[in-house]
mmCIF file of C-alpha atoms in Angstrom:
data_model
loop_
_atom_site.group_PDB
_atom_site.id
_atom_site.type_symbol
_atom_site.label_atom_id
_atom_site.label_comp_id
_atom_site.label_asym_id
_atom_site.label_seq_id
_atom_site.Cartn_x
_atom_site.Cartn_y
_atom_site.Cartn_z
ATOM 1 C CA UNK X 2 38.006 106.659 192.478
ATOM 2 C CA UNK X 3 41.604 107.289 191.226
ATOM 3 C CA UNK X 4 41.897 111.304 189.379
ATOM 4 C CA UNK X 5 44.361 112.149 186.921
ATOM 5 C CA UNK X 6 44.768 115.135 185.133
ATOM 6 C CA UNK X 7 46.935 116.117 181.698
ATOM 7 C CA UNK X 8 46.960 119.287 179.876
ATOM 8 C CA UNK X 9 47.312 119.462 175.726
ATOM 9 C CA UNK X 10 46.603 121.977 172.717
ATOM 10 C CA UNK X 11 45.193 120.117 169.087
ATOM 11 C CA UNK X 12 48.900 119.141 168.568
ATOM 12 C CA UNK X 13 49.198 116.568 170.796
ATOM 13 C CA UNK X 14 45.782 115.223 170.421
ATOM 14 C CA UNK X 15 47.470 111.481 169.080
ATOM 15 C CA UNK X 16 50.165 111.416 172.305
ATOM 16 C CA UNK X 17 46.817 112.276 174.864
ATOM 17 C CA UNK X 18 44.725 109.792 173.047
ATOM 18 C CA UNK X 19 46.971 107.630 173.164
ATOM 19 C CA UNK X 20 47.641 108.091 177.283
ATOM 20 C CA UNK X 21 43.431 107.900 177.689
ATOM 21 C CA UNK X 22 43.357 104.035 175.945
ATOM 22 C CA UNK X 23 46.621 102.632 178.050
ATOM 23 C CA UNK X 24 44.268 104.152 181.152
ATOM 24 C CA UNK X 25 41.478 102.593 179.713
ATOM 25 C CA UNK X 26 43.671 98.867 179.763
ATOM 26 C CA UNK X 27 45.181 99.220 183.176
ATOM 27 C CA UNK X 28 43.482 101.769 185.238
ATOM 28 C CA UNK X 29 41.140 99.912 187.514
ATOM 29 C CA UNK X 30 38.481 103.112 188.809
ATOM 30 C CA UNK X 31 39.596 106.129 187.658
ATOM 31 C CA UNK X 32 38.915 109.796 185.768
ATOM 32 C CA UNK X 33 40.906 111.509 183.207
ATOM 33 C CA UNK X 34 40.591 115.346 183.561
ATOM 34 C CA UNK X 35 41.817 117.007 180.104
ATOM 35 C CA UNK X 36 42.690 120.393 180.451
ATOM 36 C CA UNK X 37 42.221 121.391 176.600
ATOM 37 C CA UNK X 38 44.886 124.654 175.915
ATOM 38 C CA UNK X 39 42.714 125.414 172.925
ATOM 39 C CA UNK X 40 39.218 125.264 171.336
ATOM 40 C CA UNK X 41 40.163 122.616 168.461
ATOM 41 C CA UNK X 42 41.498 119.809 171.059
ATOM 42 C CA UNK X 43 38.204 120.581 173.269
ATOM 43 C CA UNK X 44 36.042 120.354 169.961
ATOM 44 C CA UNK X 45 37.844 117.167 168.857
ATOM 45 C CA UNK X 46 37.783 115.756 172.416
ATOM 46 C CA UNK X 47 34.017 116.924 172.428
ATOM 47 C CA UNK X 48 33.415 114.306 169.471
ATOM 48 C CA UNK X 49 35.459 111.590 170.611
ATOM 49 C CA UNK X 50 33.454 111.528 173.925
ATOM 50 C CA UNK X 51 36.274 109.184 175.237
ATOM 51 C CA UNK X 52 35.174 107.180 178.429
ATOM 52 C CA UNK X 53 36.342 107.752 182.085
ATOM 53 C CA UNK X 54 37.063 111.499 180.529
ATOM 54 C CA UNK X 55 36.144 114.947 181.764
ATOM 55 C CA UNK X 56 37.128 118.212 179.501
ATOM 56 C CA UNK X 57 38.554 121.486 180.855
ATOM 57 C CA UNK X 58 38.011 124.447 178.484
ATOM 58 C CA UNK X 59 41.526 126.661 179.888
ATOM 59 C CA UNK X 60 39.389 129.949 178.284
ATOM 60 C CA UNK X 61 37.021 129.429 180.716
ATOM 61 C CA UNK X 62 39.564 128.907 184.017
ATOM 62 C CA UNK X 63 42.372 131.663 183.053
ATOM 63 C CA UNK X 64 43.215 133.737 186.068
ATOM 64 C CA UNK X 65 44.271 137.195 185.937
ATOM 65 C CA UNK X 66 47.503 136.116 186.282
ATOM 66 C CA UNK X 67 47.989 133.505 183.482
ATOM 67 C CA UNK X 68 46.305 135.940 181.461
ATOM 68 C CA UNK X 69 49.080 138.245 182.140
ATOM 69 C CA UNK X 70 52.028 136.283 181.494
ATOM 70 C CA UNK X 71 50.826 134.452 178.464
ATOM 71 C CA UNK X 72 51.857 136.936 176.142
ATOM 72 C CA UNK X 73 55.054 137.066 177.386
ATOM 73 C CA UNK X 74 55.403 133.242 176.726
ATOM 74 C CA UNK X 75 55.745 130.405 174.076
ATOM 75 C CA UNK X 76 53.179 127.723 173.985
ATOM 76 C CA UNK X 77 55.160 125.577 174.900
ATOM 77 C CA UNK X 78 56.262 127.993 178.080
ATOM 78 C CA UNK X 79 52.591 128.550 178.765
ATOM 79 C CA UNK X 80 52.033 124.650 179.039
ATOM 80 C CA UNK X 81 54.669 124.376 181.877
ATOM 81 C CA UNK X 82 52.875 127.435 183.447
ATOM 82 C CA UNK X 83 50.028 125.591 183.411
ATOM 83 C CA UNK X 84 50.985 122.303 185.011
ATOM 84 C CA UNK X 85 50.532 123.801 188.609
ATOM 85 C CA UNK X 86 46.875 124.935 188.635
ATOM 86 C CA UNK X 87 45.542 121.974 186.734
ATOM 87 C CA UNK X 88 45.540 119.519 189.673
ATOM 88 C CA UNK X 89 43.777 123.036 191.068
ATOM 89 C CA UNK X 90 41.030 122.910 188.073
ATOM 90 C CA UNK X 91 40.230 119.762 188.672
ATOM 91 C CA UNK X 92 39.978 119.983 193.245
ATOM 92 C CA UNK X 93 37.610 123.165 192.327
ATOM 93 C CA UNK X 94 35.280 121.468 189.430
ATOM 94 C CA UNK X 95 34.720 118.401 191.660
ATOM 95 C CA UNK X 96 34.663 119.114 195.596
ATOM 96 C CA UNK X 97 34.433 114.714 196.254
ATOM 97 C CA UNK X 98 38.484 114.588 194.691
ATOM 98 C CA UNK X 99 40.444 114.050 197.699
ATOM 99 C CA UNK X 100 43.897 113.878 195.151
ATOM 100 C CA UNK X 101 44.930 114.417 191.811
ATOM 101 C CA UNK X 102 48.065 113.369 189.587
ATOM 102 C CA UNK X 103 49.078 115.416 187.070
ATOM 103 C CA UNK X 104 50.164 113.135 184.195
ATOM 104 C CA UNK X 105 52.445 114.446 181.113
ATOM 105 C CA UNK X 106 50.425 113.677 177.906
ATOM 106 C CA UNK X 107 53.045 112.216 176.110
ATOM 107 C CA UNK X 108 53.167 109.144 179.547
ATOM 108 C CA UNK X 109 51.614 105.631 177.860
ATOM 109 C CA UNK X 110 50.685 103.178 180.717
ATOM 110 C CA UNK X 111 51.507 99.593 180.657
ATOM 111 C CA UNK X 112 50.458 98.633 183.872
ATOM 112 C CA UNK X 113 47.813 99.895 186.355
ATOM 113 C CA UNK X 114 49.119 102.989 187.996
ATOM 114 C CA UNK X 115 48.223 101.627 191.374
ATOM 115 C CA UNK X 116 51.792 100.451 191.492
ATOM 116 C CA UNK X 117 53.003 103.868 191.625
ATOM 117 C CA UNK X 118 50.781 105.073 194.475
ATOM 118 C CA UNK X 119 50.664 102.423 196.273
ATOM 119 C CA UNK X 120 54.334 103.004 197.360
ATOM 120 C CA UNK X 121 52.923 106.763 197.710
ATOM 121 C CA UNK X 122 49.931 105.696 200.049
ATOM 122 C CA UNK X 123 52.338 103.900 202.386
ATOM 123 C CA UNK X 124 54.779 107.127 202.449
ATOM 124 C CA UNK X 125 51.737 109.019 204.420
ATOM 125 C CA UNK X 126 52.943 112.267 202.468
ATOM 126 C CA UNK X 127 50.756 114.898 200.254
ATOM 127 C CA UNK X 128 53.185 115.092 197.260
ATOM 128 C CA UNK X 129 54.674 112.877 194.874
ATOM 129 C CA UNK X 130 57.052 113.456 192.800
ATOM 130 C CA UNK X 131 59.542 111.306 190.639
ATOM 131 C CA UNK X 132 63.504 111.089 189.448
ATOM 132 C CA UNK X 133 64.777 111.601 186.101
ATOM 133 C CA UNK X 134 67.128 108.638 187.053
ATOM 134 C CA UNK X 135 68.941 109.677 183.982
ATOM 135 C CA UNK X 136 71.524 106.904 182.315
ATOM 136 C CA UNK X 137 75.392 108.739 183.060
ATOM 137 C CA UNK X 138 75.406 109.653 178.801
ATOM 138 C CA UNK X 139 72.148 111.764 179.483
ATOM 139 C CA UNK X 140 72.597 113.738 182.782
ATOM 140 C CA UNK X 141 70.875 116.733 182.431
ATOM 141 C CA UNK X 142 70.078 117.215 186.170
ATOM 142 C CA UNK X 143 71.905 120.390 186.537
ATOM 143 C CA UNK X 144 70.093 122.372 183.772
ATOM 144 C CA UNK X 145 66.642 120.230 183.375
ATOM 145 C CA UNK X 146 66.566 119.446 187.246
ATOM 146 C CA UNK X 147 66.609 116.053 189.517
ATOM 147 C CA UNK X 148 62.902 115.791 189.087
ATOM 148 C CA UNK X 149 60.632 115.284 186.339
ATOM 149 C CA UNK X 150 57.506 117.216 186.248
ATOM 150 C CA UNK X 151 55.854 114.190 184.270
ATOM 151 C CA UNK X 152 53.998 111.991 187.012
ATOM 152 C CA UNK X 153 53.037 114.870 190.212
ATOM 153 C CA UNK X 154 50.473 113.912 192.753
ATOM 154 C CA UNK X 155 48.768 116.575 195.416
ATOM 155 C CA UNK X 156 46.255 115.867 197.692
ATOM 156 C CA UNK X 157 43.838 118.216 198.223
ATOM 157 C CA UNK X 158 44.703 119.565 201.832
ATOM 158 C CA UNK X 159 48.112 118.997 202.499
ATOM 159 C CA UNK X 160 49.373 119.240 199.487
ATOM 160 C CA UNK X 161 48.261 123.055 198.835
ATOM 161 C CA UNK X 162 50.844 124.592 200.386
ATOM 162 C CA UNK X 163 53.483 122.808 197.822
ATOM 163 C CA UNK X 164 51.409 123.190 195.003
ATOM 164 C CA UNK X 165 50.479 126.888 195.452
ATOM 165 C CA UNK X 166 54.135 127.760 196.055
ATOM 166 C CA UNK X 167 54.993 126.042 192.918
ATOM 167 C CA UNK X 168 52.519 128.247 190.596
ATOM 168 C CA UNK X 169 54.021 131.548 192.171
ATOM 169 C CA UNK X 170 57.112 130.320 190.874
ATOM 170 C CA UNK X 171 55.737 129.202 187.760
ATOM 171 C CA UNK X 172 53.789 132.562 187.311
ATOM 172 C CA UNK X 173 56.710 134.645 188.072
ATOM 173 C CA UNK X 174 59.362 132.949 185.515
ATOM 174 C CA UNK X 175 58.723 129.660 183.458
ATOM 175 C CA UNK X 176 61.038 129.828 180.586
ATOM 176 C CA UNK X 177 62.591 127.497 178.082
ATOM 177 C CA UNK X 178 66.225 128.352 179.188
ATOM 178 C CA UNK X 179 68.493 128.292 182.135
ATOM 179 C CA UNK X 180 68.730 131.060 184.030
ATOM 180 C CA UNK X 181 69.669 131.933 187.955
ATOM 181 C CA UNK X 182 69.415 128.013 188.463
ATOM 182 C CA UNK X 183 66.001 128.379 186.751
ATOM 183 C CA UNK X 184 64.076 125.882 183.659
ATOM 184 C CA UNK X 185 60.918 126.098 183.255
ATOM 185 C CA UNK X 186 58.466 124.659 185.717
ATOM 186 C CA UNK X 187 60.888 121.629 186.577
ATOM 187 C CA UNK X 188 64.035 123.219 188.262
ATOM 188 C CA UNK X 189 61.364 124.646 190.775
ATOM 189 C CA UNK X 190 61.590 120.531 191.900
ATOM 190 C CA UNK X 191 65.003 120.253 193.388
ATOM 191 C CA UNK X 192 64.802 121.554 196.804
ATOM 192 C CA UNK X 193 61.447 120.127 197.791
ATOM 193 C CA UNK X 194 62.570 117.090 199.567
ATOM 194 C CA UNK X 195 64.445 119.509 201.707
ATOM 195 C CA UNK X 196 62.418 122.798 201.737
ATOM 196 C CA UNK X 197 59.039 120.714 202.104
ATOM 197 C CA UNK X 198 59.977 117.791 203.625
ATOM 198 C CA UNK X 199 56.903 116.679 205.830
ATOM 199 C CA UNK X 200 55.227 117.090 202.573
ATOM 200 C CA UNK X 201 57.023 115.250 199.789
ATOM 201 C CA UNK X 202 57.363 111.814 198.978
ATOM 202 C CA UNK X 203 60.272 111.060 196.263
ATOM 203 C CA UNK X 204 59.611 107.406 194.257
ATOM 204 C CA UNK X 205 61.632 105.230 194.980
ATOM 205 C CA UNK X 206 61.444 102.488 192.809
ATOM 206 C CA UNK X 207 62.850 104.501 190.226
ATOM 207 C CA UNK X 208 62.137 101.827 187.650
ATOM 208 C CA UNK X 209 58.666 102.151 187.900
ATOM 209 C CA UNK X 210 59.139 105.522 185.471
ATOM 210 C CA UNK X 211 60.812 105.235 182.452
ATOM 211 C CA UNK X 212 61.848 107.156 179.704
ATOM 212 C CA UNK X 213 64.387 107.235 176.670
ATOM 213 C CA UNK X 214 66.962 108.970 179.209
ATOM 214 C CA UNK X 215 67.558 106.019 181.253
ATOM 215 C CA UNK X 216 66.529 103.009 178.384
ATOM 216 C CA UNK X 217 70.114 102.199 178.595
ATOM 217 C CA UNK X 218 70.413 101.860 182.532
ATOM 218 C CA UNK X 219 67.240 99.684 183.549
ATOM 219 C CA UNK X 220 65.783 97.258 181.838
ATOM 220 C CA UNK X 221 61.823 97.973 180.676
ATOM 221 C CA UNK X 222 59.950 95.116 182.243
ATOM 222 C CA UNK X 223 59.442 96.266 185.721
ATOM 223 C CA UNK X 224 57.765 99.554 184.053
ATOM 224 C CA UNK X 225 54.415 100.750 185.090
ATOM 225 C CA UNK X 226 54.827 103.737 182.574
ATOM 226 C CA UNK X 227 56.985 104.884 179.646
ATOM 227 C CA UNK X 228 57.282 108.617 179.048
ATOM 228 C CA UNK X 229 57.971 109.104 175.113
ATOM 229 C CA UNK X 230 59.944 112.388 175.926
ATOM 230 C CA UNK X 231 61.232 113.904 172.226
ATOM 231 C CA UNK X 232 58.576 111.952 170.539
ATOM 232 C CA UNK X 233 56.707 113.813 167.794
ATOM 233 C CA UNK X 234 54.628 113.286 164.778
ATOM 234 C CA UNK X 235 55.863 113.768 161.495
ATOM 235 C CA UNK X 236 54.763 113.317 158.363
ATOM 236 C CA UNK X 237 56.647 112.813 154.886
ATOM 237 C CA UNK X 238 55.729 111.315 151.388
ATOM 238 C CA UNK X 239 55.011 108.263 152.676
ATOM 239 C CA UNK X 240 52.136 109.070 155.601
ATOM 240 C CA UNK X 241 52.556 109.677 159.036
ATOM 241 C CA UNK X 242 55.372 108.387 161.227
ATOM 242 C CA UNK X 243 57.101 109.419 164.511
ATOM 243 C CA UNK X 244 60.561 111.020 165.087
ATOM 244 C CA UNK X 245 62.018 109.122 168.179
ATOM 245 C CA UNK X 246 64.444 111.643 169.446
ATOM 246 C CA UNK X 247 68.454 111.626 169.631
ATOM 247 C CA UNK X 248 68.609 108.723 171.776
ATOM 248 C CA UNK X 249 69.929 105.182 170.959
ATOM 249 C CA UNK X 250 67.485 102.633 172.372
ATOM 250 C CA UNK X 251 68.196 99.279 173.098
ATOM 251 C CA UNK X 252 66.532 96.789 170.893
ATOM 252 C CA UNK X 253 64.142 95.239 173.286
ATOM 253 C CA UNK X 254 62.995 98.639 173.928
ATOM 254 C CA UNK X 255 62.577 99.410 170.562
ATOM 255 C CA UNK X 256 60.513 95.873 170.028
ATOM 256 C CA UNK X 257 58.680 95.660 173.137
ATOM 257 C CA UNK X 258 58.074 99.779 173.989
ATOM 258 C CA UNK X 259 58.591 102.245 171.155
ATOM 259 C CA UNK X 260 56.962 99.480 168.645
ATOM 260 C CA UNK X 261 53.552 99.077 170.466
ATOM 261 C CA UNK X 262 53.701 102.927 171.256
ATOM 262 C CA UNK X 263 53.457 103.209 167.434
ATOM 263 C CA UNK X 264 50.230 101.206 167.199
ATOM 264 C CA UNK X 265 48.780 103.089 169.889
ATOM 265 C CA UNK X 266 49.739 106.280 167.721
ATOM 266 C CA UNK X 267 48.492 104.623 164.419
ATOM 267 C CA UNK X 268 44.832 104.178 166.066
ATOM 268 C CA UNK X 269 45.076 107.425 167.379
ATOM 269 C CA UNK X 270 45.560 109.219 164.255
ATOM 270 C CA UNK X 271 42.735 107.070 162.975
ATOM 271 C CA UNK X 272 40.363 108.050 165.448
ATOM 272 C CA UNK X 273 41.156 111.773 164.508
ATOM 273 C CA UNK X 274 40.935 111.197 160.852
ATOM 274 C CA UNK X 275 37.503 109.307 161.443
ATOM 275 C CA UNK X 276 36.247 112.492 163.002
ATOM 276 C CA UNK X 277 37.302 114.339 160.275
ATOM 277 C CA UNK X 278 40.394 116.156 162.297
ATOM 278 C CA UNK X 279 43.537 116.032 160.701
ATOM 279 C CA UNK X 280 46.377 115.873 162.536
ATOM 280 C CA UNK X 281 49.213 118.199 162.234
ATOM 281 C CA UNK X 282 53.233 117.329 162.331
ATOM 282 C CA UNK X 283 54.926 118.200 165.619
ATOM 283 C CA UNK X 284 58.081 117.616 163.245
ATOM 284 C CA UNK X 285 58.824 119.058 159.760
ATOM 285 C CA UNK X 286 59.874 115.700 157.958
ATOM 286 C CA UNK X 287 62.984 115.312 156.085
ATOM 287 C CA UNK X 288 63.034 115.897 152.320
ATOM 288 C CA UNK X 289 61.895 112.815 150.802
ATOM 289 C CA UNK X 290 61.681 110.818 154.277
ATOM 290 C CA UNK X 291 59.504 107.904 153.113
ATOM 291 C CA UNK X 292 57.748 107.131 156.401
ATOM 292 C CA UNK X 293 56.619 103.624 155.808
ATOM 293 C CA UNK X 294 59.951 102.166 154.509
ATOM 294 C CA UNK X 295 62.079 101.458 157.309
ATOM 295 C CA UNK X 296 60.134 99.471 159.544
ATOM 296 C CA UNK X 297 61.186 95.782 159.133
ATOM 297 C CA UNK X 298 65.035 97.530 159.165
ATOM 298 C CA UNK X 299 64.513 99.337 162.063
ATOM 299 C CA UNK X 300 62.939 96.575 164.023
ATOM 300 C CA UNK X 301 65.268 93.977 162.468
ATOM 301 C CA UNK X 302 67.862 92.949 165.689
ATOM 302 C CA UNK X 303 71.185 93.537 163.063
ATOM 303 C CA UNK X 304 69.904 97.622 162.395
ATOM 304 C CA UNK X 305 71.885 99.655 164.679
ATOM 305 C CA UNK X 306 69.540 102.527 165.570
ATOM 306 C CA UNK X 307 70.993 106.005 164.600
ATOM 307 C CA UNK X 308 70.793 108.933 166.175
ATOM 308 C CA UNK X 309 67.585 110.128 164.753
ATOM 309 C CA UNK X 310 64.877 108.079 163.205
ATOM 310 C CA UNK X 311 61.484 107.566 161.427
ATOM 311 C CA UNK X 312 59.068 105.149 162.743
ATOM 312 C CA UNK X 313 56.406 104.800 160.365
ATOM 313 C CA UNK X 314 52.442 104.770 161.709
#
């Protein structure tokens, strides 16, 4: 069985449910562990009782060092601080688990994740990280880091020295700003291929995990999963919609990636509403935005995607 772990609070329940639905379609033998950052997320997921999911309550797992730094960090910064802890929580919860892959909640699988992990298996290493692989016009590697904390695999024993080093660094400093060569939990990965050369493998096939920052560099077709960075649920006069962020997206990517993900989010929102949970907007809608009014124009091949646009749910 392959084990994955993600973490989110109630605000990101729609993305978390979409991630799970994609794994249900494409992953063979798997378990998704969810570190619930707040009780509202735990309560909602308990009601949904999603198959192949095990829930972890942050309140029951927080260490003294985590509680100490929590007050000094925003919710987002604290979630970043938690990232290296998440695999350890899984290892501690189940002694049979031999490796865990951390997944960002806004990942969405189009194919079996084993297509990524097979390369890792062939490497014989204990930690897998992935390159941002920025398109030139979006290159933020100097600030945000060369490698992306989106899909990170650790083995129980061989990967532990790397995970522990990362954990200690994130406890020491993890903020949403560039400072002294650091940025959040992510810039720490920059020197892993040299610092931990025996343990760390960098995914060689950059087209397997794609994101809006490299949508103009690679065709969408070979991707195993897509990282919907900067996509946020919002609510306007016409209902729910999503803001897809400040990226220019090719027509094919809008049609075959974003449009399908929007359908997935719509299902996730409906699932939450069915159990009495009203999803909270993740972004304030522009005054007067009609979330359902732009669907046909948006996906018409003649429509040029502006810097910010709302997809209706």
